[in-house]
XYZ file of C-alpha atoms in Angstrom:
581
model
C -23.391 53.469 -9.756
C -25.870 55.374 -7.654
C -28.465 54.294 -10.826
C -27.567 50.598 -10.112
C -27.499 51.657 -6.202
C -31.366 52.485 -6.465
C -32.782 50.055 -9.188
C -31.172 47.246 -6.247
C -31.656 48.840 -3.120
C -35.032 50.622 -3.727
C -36.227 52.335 -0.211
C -32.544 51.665 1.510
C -30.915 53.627 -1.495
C -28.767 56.143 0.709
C -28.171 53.398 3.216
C -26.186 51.598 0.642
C -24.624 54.415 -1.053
C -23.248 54.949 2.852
C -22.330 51.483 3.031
C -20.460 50.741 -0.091
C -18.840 54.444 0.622
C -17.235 53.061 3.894
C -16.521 49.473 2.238
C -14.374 51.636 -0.744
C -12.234 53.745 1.369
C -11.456 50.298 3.545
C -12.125 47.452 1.469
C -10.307 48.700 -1.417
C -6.976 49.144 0.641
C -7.616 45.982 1.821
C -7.845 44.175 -1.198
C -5.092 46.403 -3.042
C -2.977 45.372 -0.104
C -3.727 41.267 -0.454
C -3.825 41.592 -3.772
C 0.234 42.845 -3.781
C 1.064 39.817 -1.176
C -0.477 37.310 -3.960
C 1.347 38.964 -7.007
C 4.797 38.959 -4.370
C 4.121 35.121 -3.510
C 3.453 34.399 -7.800
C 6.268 32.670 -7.861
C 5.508 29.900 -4.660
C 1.824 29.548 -5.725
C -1.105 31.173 -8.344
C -1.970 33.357 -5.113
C -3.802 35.975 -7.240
C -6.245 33.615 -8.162
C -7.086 31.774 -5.572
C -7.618 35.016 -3.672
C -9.872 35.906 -6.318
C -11.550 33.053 -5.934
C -11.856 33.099 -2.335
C -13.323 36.533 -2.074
C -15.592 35.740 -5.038
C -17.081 32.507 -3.399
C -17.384 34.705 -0.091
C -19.083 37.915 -1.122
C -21.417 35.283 -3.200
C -22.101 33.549 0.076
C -22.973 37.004 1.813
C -25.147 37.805 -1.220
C -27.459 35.357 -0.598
C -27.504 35.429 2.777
C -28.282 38.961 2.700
C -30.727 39.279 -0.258
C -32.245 35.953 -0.284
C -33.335 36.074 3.295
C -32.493 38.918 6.112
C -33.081 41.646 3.427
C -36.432 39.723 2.336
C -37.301 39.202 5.518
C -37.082 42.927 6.932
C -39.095 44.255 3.737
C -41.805 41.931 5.378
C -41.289 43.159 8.501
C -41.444 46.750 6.998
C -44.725 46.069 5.341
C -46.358 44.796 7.630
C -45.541 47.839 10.346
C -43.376 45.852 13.050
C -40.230 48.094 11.732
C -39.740 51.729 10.616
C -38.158 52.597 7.662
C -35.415 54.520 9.765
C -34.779 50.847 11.232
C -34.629 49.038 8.106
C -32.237 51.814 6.617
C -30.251 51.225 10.053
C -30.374 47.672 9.921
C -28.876 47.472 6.386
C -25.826 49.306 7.471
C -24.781 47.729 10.371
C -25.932 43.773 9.463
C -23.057 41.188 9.195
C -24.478 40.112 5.680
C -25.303 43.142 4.195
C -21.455 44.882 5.235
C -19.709 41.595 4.351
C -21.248 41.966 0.174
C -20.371 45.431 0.530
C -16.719 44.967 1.327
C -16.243 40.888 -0.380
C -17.943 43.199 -3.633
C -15.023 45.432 -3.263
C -12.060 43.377 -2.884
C -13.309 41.119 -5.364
C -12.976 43.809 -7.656
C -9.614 44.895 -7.111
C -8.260 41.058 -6.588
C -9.655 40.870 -9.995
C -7.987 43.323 -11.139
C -4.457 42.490 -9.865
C -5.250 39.306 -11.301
C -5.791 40.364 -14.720
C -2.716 42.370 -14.648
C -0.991 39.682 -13.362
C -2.098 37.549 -16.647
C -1.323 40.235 -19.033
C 2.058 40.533 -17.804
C 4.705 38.891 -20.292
C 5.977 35.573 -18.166
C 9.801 35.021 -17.999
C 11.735 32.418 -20.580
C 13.583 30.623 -17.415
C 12.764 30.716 -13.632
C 9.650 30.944 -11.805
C 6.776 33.692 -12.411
C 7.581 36.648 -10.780
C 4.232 38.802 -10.780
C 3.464 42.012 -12.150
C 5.239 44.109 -9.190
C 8.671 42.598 -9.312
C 8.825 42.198 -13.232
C 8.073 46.029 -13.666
C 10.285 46.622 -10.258
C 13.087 44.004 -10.755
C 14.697 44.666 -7.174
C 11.487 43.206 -5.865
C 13.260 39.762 -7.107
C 15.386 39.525 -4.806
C 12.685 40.121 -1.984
C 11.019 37.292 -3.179
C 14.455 35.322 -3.119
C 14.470 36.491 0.580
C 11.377 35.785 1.347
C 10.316 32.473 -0.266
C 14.263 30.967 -0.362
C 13.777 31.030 -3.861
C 17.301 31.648 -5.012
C 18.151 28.318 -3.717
C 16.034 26.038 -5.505
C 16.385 28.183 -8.451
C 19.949 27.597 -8.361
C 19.127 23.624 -8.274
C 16.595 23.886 -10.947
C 19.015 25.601 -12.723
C 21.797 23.525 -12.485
C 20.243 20.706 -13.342
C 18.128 22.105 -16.198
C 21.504 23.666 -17.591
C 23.015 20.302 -17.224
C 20.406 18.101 -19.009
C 20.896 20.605 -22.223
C 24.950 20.451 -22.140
C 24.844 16.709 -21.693
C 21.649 16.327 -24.202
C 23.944 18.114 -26.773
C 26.878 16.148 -26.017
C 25.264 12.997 -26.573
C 23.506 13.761 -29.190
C 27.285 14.622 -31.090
C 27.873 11.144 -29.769
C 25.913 9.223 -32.644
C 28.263 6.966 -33.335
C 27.765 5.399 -29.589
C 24.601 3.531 -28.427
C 25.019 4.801 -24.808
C 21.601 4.040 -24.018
C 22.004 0.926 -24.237
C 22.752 -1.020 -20.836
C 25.179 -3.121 -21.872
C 27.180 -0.882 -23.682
C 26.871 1.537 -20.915
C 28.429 -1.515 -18.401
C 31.138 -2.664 -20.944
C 31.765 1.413 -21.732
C 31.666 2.319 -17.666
C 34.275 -0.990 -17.360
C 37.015 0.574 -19.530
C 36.628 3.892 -18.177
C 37.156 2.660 -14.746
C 40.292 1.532 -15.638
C 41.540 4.773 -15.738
C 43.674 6.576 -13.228
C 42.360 9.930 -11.558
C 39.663 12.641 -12.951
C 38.657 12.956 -16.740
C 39.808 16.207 -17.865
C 37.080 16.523 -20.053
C 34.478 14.350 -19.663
C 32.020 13.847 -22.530
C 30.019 10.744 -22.020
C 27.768 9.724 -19.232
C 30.232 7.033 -18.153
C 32.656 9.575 -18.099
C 30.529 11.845 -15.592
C 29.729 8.837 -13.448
C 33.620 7.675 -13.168
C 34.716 11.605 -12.300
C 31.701 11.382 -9.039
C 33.208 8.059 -8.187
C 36.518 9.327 -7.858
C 35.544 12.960 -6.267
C 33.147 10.614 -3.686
C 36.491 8.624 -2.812
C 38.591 11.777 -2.323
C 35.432 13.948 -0.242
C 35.297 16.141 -2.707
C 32.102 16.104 -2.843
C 30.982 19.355 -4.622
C 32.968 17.974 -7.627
C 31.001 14.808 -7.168
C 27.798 16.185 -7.154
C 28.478 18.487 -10.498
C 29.324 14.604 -12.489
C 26.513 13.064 -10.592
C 24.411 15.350 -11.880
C 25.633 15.562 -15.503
C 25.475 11.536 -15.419
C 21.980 11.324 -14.439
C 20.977 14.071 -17.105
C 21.448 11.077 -19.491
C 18.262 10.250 -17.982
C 19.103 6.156 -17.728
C 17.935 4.318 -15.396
C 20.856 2.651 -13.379
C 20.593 2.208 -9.455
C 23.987 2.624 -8.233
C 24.480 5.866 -9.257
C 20.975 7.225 -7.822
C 22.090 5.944 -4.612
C 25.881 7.531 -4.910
C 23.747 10.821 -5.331
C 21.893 10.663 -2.870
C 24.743 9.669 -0.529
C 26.220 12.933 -2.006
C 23.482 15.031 -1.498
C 22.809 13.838 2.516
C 26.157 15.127 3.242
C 26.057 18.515 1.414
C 22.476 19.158 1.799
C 21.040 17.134 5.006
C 18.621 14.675 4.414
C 15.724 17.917 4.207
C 17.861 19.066 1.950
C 18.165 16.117 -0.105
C 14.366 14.971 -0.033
C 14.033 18.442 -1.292
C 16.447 18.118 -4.448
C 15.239 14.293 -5.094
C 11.963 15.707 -5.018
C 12.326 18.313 -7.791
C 13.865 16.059 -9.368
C 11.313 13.407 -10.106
C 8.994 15.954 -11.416
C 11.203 15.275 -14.697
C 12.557 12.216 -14.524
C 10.446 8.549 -13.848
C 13.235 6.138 -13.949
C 12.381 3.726 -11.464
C 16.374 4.039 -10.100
C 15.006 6.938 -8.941
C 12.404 6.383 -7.281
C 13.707 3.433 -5.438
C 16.129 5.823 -4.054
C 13.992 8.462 -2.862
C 11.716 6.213 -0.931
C 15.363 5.643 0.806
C 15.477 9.070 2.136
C 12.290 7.969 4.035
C 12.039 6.929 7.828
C 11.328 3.196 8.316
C 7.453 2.716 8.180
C 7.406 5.052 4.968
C 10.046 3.538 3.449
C 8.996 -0.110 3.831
C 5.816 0.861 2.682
C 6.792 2.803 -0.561
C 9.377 0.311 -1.791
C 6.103 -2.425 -1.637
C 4.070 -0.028 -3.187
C 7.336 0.612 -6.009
C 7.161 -3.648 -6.192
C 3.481 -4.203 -6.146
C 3.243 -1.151 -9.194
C 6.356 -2.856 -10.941
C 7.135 -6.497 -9.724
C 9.852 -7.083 -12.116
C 11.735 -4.222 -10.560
C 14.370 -6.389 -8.962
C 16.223 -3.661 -6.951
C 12.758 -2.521 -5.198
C 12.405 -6.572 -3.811
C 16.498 -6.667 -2.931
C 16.268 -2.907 -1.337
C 13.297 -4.449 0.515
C 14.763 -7.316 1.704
C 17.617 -5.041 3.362
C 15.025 -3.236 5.417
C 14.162 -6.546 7.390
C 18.108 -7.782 7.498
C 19.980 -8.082 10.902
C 22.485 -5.130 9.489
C 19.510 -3.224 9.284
C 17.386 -4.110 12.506
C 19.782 -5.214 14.569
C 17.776 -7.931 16.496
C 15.138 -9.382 14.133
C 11.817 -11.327 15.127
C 10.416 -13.963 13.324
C 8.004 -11.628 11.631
C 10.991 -9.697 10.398
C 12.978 -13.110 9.009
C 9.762 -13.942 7.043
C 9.931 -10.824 5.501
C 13.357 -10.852 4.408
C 13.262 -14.356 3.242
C 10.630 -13.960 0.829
C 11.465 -10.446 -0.463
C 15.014 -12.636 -1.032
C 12.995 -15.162 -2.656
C 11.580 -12.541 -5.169
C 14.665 -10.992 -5.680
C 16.487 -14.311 -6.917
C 13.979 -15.237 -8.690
C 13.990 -11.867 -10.985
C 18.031 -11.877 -10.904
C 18.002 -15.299 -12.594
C 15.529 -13.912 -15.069
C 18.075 -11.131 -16.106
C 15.914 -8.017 -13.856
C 18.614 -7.075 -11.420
C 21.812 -6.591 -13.359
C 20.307 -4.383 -16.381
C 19.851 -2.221 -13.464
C 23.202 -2.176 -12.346
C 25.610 0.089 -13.957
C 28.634 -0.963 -11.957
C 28.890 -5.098 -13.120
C 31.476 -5.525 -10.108
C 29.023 -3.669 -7.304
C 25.801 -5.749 -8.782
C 28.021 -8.701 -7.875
C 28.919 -7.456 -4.187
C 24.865 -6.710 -3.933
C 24.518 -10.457 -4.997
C 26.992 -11.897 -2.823
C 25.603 -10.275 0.764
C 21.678 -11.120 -0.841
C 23.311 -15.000 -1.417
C 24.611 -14.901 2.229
C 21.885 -13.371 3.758
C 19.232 -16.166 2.455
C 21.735 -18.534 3.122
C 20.833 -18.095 6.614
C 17.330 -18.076 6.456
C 17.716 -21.258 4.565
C 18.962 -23.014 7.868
C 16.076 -21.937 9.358
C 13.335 -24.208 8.962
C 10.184 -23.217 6.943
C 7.713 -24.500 9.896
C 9.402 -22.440 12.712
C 8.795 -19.158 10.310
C 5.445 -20.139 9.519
C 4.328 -21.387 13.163
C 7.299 -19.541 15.748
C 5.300 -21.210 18.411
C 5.064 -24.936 19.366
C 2.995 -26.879 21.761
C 3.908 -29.784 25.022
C 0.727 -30.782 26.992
C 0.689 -32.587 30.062
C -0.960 -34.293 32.189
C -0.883 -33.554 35.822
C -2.749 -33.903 38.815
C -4.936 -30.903 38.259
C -5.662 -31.334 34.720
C -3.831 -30.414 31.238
C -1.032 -28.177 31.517
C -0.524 -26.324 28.003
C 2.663 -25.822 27.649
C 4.390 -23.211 24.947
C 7.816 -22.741 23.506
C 8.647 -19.912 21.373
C 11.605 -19.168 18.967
C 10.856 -15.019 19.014
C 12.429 -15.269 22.617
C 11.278 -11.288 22.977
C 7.607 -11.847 23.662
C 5.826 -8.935 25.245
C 1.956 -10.252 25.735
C 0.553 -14.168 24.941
C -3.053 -15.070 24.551
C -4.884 -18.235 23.477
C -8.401 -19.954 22.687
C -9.024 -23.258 23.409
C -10.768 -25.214 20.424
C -11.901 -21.917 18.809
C -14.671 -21.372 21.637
C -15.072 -17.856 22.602
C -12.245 -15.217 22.817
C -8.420 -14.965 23.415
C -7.416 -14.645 27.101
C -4.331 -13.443 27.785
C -1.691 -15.592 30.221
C -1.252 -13.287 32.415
C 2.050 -12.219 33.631
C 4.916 -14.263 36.092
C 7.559 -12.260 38.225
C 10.482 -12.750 35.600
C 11.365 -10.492 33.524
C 12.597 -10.424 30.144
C 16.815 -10.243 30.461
C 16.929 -8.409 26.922
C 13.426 -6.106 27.318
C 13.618 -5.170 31.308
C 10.483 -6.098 30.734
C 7.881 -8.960 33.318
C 7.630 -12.186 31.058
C 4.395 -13.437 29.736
C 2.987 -16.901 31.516
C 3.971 -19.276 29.068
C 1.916 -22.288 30.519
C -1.475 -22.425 31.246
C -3.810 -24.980 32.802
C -7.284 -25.824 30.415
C -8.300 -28.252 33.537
C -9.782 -31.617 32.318
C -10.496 -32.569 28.553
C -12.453 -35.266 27.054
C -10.617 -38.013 25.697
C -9.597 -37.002 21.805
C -8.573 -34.291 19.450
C -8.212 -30.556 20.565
C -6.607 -27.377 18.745
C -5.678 -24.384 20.799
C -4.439 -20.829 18.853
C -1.615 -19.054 20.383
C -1.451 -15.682 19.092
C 1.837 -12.977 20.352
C 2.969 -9.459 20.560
C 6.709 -8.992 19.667
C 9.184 -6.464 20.794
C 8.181 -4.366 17.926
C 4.835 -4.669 19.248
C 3.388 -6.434 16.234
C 0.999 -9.074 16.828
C 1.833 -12.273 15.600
C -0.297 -15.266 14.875
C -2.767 -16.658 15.354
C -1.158 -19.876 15.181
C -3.682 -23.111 15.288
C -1.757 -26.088 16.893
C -3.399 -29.233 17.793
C -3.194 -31.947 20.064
C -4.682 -35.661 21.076
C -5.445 -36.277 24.983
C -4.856 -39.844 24.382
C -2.006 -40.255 22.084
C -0.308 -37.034 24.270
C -1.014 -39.745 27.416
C 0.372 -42.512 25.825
C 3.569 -40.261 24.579
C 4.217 -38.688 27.944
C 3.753 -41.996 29.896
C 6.004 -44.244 27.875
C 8.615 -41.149 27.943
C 8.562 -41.454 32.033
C 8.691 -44.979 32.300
C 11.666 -44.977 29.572
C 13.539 -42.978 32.006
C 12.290 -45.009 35.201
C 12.967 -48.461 33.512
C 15.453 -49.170 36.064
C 12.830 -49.207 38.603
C 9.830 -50.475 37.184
C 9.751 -53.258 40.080
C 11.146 -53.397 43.292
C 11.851 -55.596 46.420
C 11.436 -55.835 50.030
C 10.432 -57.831 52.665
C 7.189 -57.426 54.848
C 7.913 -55.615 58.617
C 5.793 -57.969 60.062
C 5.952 -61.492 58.413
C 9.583 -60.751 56.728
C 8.373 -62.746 53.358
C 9.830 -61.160 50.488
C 7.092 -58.995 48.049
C 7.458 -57.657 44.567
C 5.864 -54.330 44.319
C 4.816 -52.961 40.974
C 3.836 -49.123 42.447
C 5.866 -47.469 39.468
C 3.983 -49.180 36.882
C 0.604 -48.651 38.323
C 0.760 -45.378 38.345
C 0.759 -45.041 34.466
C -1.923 -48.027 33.818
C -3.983 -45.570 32.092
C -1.278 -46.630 29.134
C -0.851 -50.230 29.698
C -2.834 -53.082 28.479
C -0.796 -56.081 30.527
C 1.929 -56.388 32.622
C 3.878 -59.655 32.105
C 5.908 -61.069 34.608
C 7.705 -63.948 35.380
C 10.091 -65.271 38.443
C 14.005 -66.279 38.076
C 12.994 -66.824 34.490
C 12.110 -64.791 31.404
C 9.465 -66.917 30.334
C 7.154 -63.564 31.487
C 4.033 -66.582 31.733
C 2.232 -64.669 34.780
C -0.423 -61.581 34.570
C -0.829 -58.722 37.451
C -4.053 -58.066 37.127
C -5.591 -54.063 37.600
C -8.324 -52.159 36.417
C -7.157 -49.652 33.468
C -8.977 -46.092 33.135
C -8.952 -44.200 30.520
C -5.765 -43.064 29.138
C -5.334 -39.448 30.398
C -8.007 -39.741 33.334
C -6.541 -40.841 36.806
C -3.360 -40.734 35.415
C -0.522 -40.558 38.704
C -2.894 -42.753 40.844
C -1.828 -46.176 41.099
C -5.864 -47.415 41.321
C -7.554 -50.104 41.658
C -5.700 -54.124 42.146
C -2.523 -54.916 43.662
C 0.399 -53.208 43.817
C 2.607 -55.972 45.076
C 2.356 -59.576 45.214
C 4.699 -61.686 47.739
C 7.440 -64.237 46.167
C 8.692 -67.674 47.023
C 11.586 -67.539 49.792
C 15.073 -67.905 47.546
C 13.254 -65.607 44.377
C 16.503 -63.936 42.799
C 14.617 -62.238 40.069
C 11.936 -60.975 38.246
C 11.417 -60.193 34.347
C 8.723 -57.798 33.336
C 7.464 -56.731 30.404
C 4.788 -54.380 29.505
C 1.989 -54.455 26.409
C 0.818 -50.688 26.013
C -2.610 -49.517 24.784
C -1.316 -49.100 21.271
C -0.427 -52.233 20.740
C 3.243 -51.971 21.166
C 5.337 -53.901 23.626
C 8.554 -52.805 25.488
C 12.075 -54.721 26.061
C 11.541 -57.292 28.300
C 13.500 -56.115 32.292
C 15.462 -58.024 34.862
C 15.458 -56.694 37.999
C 17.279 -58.845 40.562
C 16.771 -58.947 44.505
C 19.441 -57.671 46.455
């Protein structure tokens, strides 16, 4: 050492014979003492190693940092007078670099050596490694029990490792018996249902499944979990079963507890089953997400699209938006659409609970059926109208939770939000989006606006393109009003002044922007006189009765008038008698 000391260290020799003194009587402690935690942790983690590793990449770092550049530049500094030689020998004592080799050289050593002990060391048959302290020192184990709550998952591993072999053997005796396949399993499980209480001693995985059926029913649940677990060492992939077990396992374990087991678990088993119900064990967002991922990987995995579809159902949301029917419907869609090509029930172990499954999935789209396909594909719909300050816009929504509302008017510029009216929302609490807005005058023609909406899950919805025609909207609305006002299309009355009877025409007038003619006639219906008025364009001056008369004065002794009117499309209305009271 002091050879190698002075061949590296050349002027600064004693220095670093001081230095790597100080770094052995600490740094070796030091790493002894990390290098015992790693061998105790062996069994959570390779900790030897990567502390190895660690110190290595570290006292490499310092190395070069050190030699490659504050060493160099010192020697400079040395040579060229600005230091002493007492200061350089100072210097390479106390600098961060120089101490940090010195000690990362140290503990690298003795991680390494812990490590190569550690790899020497024979490794148990069964369980986790152990390390070199507690295999030599055995009571150490149960430290490391205590410590890492190893015992625990030991005991799981165990049990189900322990099981797999029985039932492996038992099956294997069991020839004679294609249990693997599904429909002997189902017409197998079928019979053995039939039977009355607990098998004594239960030899086939049917068996095993019936037994945690029957413990499940009667809570005894520890009983359950021991057939469960013997069942699904068979290592078929059935879904009811998974999803018994993991029933099973939330109540003795918690849900932690469970993930935890299902977890181990699929380190050795990749039925599908499986993993359909682990993604269960999930909160919402992760579950959703991992049973489309499960789909998207394997879309002819029919329970992934049915499980799916229950995560958007009313019995699972409670209140559902539109959004959330969509989803439902078409994860429904996929799901009937794989049942009818035989991918649900081969998954189904339990013939009688596949048909339950099938029932509620039958109801459930049954529903969404009623519903029709444009109010899930466009929730929103659209009544303009014409008013004496312009176009009113005018939405209606089926989602009747809607939090926030904005729009764009012929896909010009950006959405601007409604605004907000002083209702509020019965079923939220919360103040009600403006659900009518005024877009002020339009030219005569076509016109789309896009409504887009936040729910009360706060997902935006939309955008939603809806269009609209200023004139044919006119024309609609108009002949609407004057259905409903027929009965007073005309009227009579007598002039204040002269007393001669007139025949006033002010309800018609005011929606001329529609009409082409108005026919009249007097105490006949032969409707062979005009009124004559100056028509604007339809949806422009609309309310205002305009220009040309608005009455015209009748014969004493007139008894009646019959009108009838020729509209802008071409289309007449009934012919009206109005009589003079």
């Amino acid at each position: 050492m002091p050879g190698l000391i002075n061949s590296v260290a050349g002027t600064c020799a004693g220095s670093y014979r001081k230095l790597m003194g100080r770094a052995v009587k600490v740094g070796a402690p030091a790493g002894g003492l990390v290098g015992m935690m790693g061998d105790l942790g062996a069994p959570v983690a390779d900790l030897a190693l990567y502390f190895v590793c660690g110190s290595a990449v570290i006292t490499a770092l310092a190395g070069f940092m050190w030699f490659g550049k504050r060493r160099k530049a010192l020697r400079l500094a040395l040579a060229d007078g600005k230091i002493t030689q007492a200061e350089l020998e100072n210097a390479t004592e106390s600098n961060g670099w120089s101490v940090t080799f010195a000690f990362g050289l140290v503990a690298t050593a003795v991680l390494g050596l812990v490590f190569i002990a550690q790899a020497v060391t024979p490794k148990p048959e069964e369980g986790p490694e152990r390390g070199v302290l507690a295999t030599v020192i055995p009571a150490l184990q149960k430290m490391q029990d205590s410590l890492f709550n190893i015992e625990k998952r030991v005991e799981r591993i165990e049990t189900v490792t322990t099981a797999t072999k029985e039932q492996t053997g038992r099956i294997e005796t069991k020839t004679d018996q294609v249990l693997t396949k599904i429909d002997d399993m189902s017409r197998l499980f079928e019979e053995v249902s039939k039977k009355d209480g607990m098998i004594a001693d239960p030899k086939s995985p049917v068996e095993h499944y019936h037994n945690a059926r029957y413990a499940e029913l009667k809570s005894d649940f520890g009983a359950a979990r021991k057939s469960y677990t013997a069942f699904l060492a068979s290592g078929v992939d059935f879904l009811d079963p998974y999803l018994g077990y993991i029933d099973v396992l939330k109540i003795q374990e918690g849900l932690d507890g469970a993930k935890e087991v299902v977890t181990a678990m699929r380190k050795n088993n990749s039925a599908l089953s499986l993993e359909a119900a682990a993604a269960l064990l999930q909160g919402r967002e992760a579950r959703v997400s991992s049973l489309k991922a499960l789909l998207e990987r394997q879309p002819e995995f029919a329970p992934a699209a049915y499980l799916l579809s229950r995560e958007y159902s009313a019995e699972k949301l409670g209140e559902q938006t539109i959004a959330d029917k969509k989803e439902e419907k078409a994860a429904l869609v996929k799901f009937r659409e794989l049942d009818k090509n035989g991918q649900f029930q081969k998954y189904v172990l339990d013939k009688k609970e596949g048909v339950k499954w099938l029932a509620e999935a039958d109801a459930r789209f049954a529903k969404l059926a009623a519903i029709s396909e444009g109010v899930l594909e466009s929730p929103v719909t659209l009544s303009p109208q014409w008013g004496s300050d312009g176009w009113i816009l005018q939405f209606t929504f089926t989602d009747y939770k809607v939090k926030s509302l904005s729009y764009r008017l012929d896909g010009k510029g950006e959405f601007v939000e409604t605004g907000f009216g002083s209702l509020k929302n019965p079923q939220t609490g919360l103040p009600m989006p403006n659900f009518a807005v005024n877009a002020g005058s339009l030219t005569p023609g076509d016109h789309s606006v896009e409504v887009q909406y936040a729910d009360m899950n706060d997902k935006t919805n939309g955008p939603f393109k809806l269009k609209f025609n200023t004139v044919s909207t006119a024309l609609a609305g108009s002949k609407n009003i004057l259905s409903r006002l027929s009965g007073s299309w005309v009227s009579f009355t007598s002039n204040p002044v002269s007393g001669k009877p007139m025949l006033y025409f002010t309800t018609l007038l005011g929606h001329r922007g529609i009409l082409k003619t108005i026919r009249y006639s007097l105490d006949n219906d032969t409707l062979d006189k005009t009124l004559p008025f100056k028509a604007p364009v339809p949806g422009e001056d609309a309310g205002t009765v305009g220009e040309g008369p608005v009455y015209i004065i009748v014969p004493d002794g007139t008894k009646s008038a019959s009108v009838q009117l020729e509209f802008v499309d071409g289309t007449v209305s009934e012919k009206k008698t109005y009589l003079r009271q």
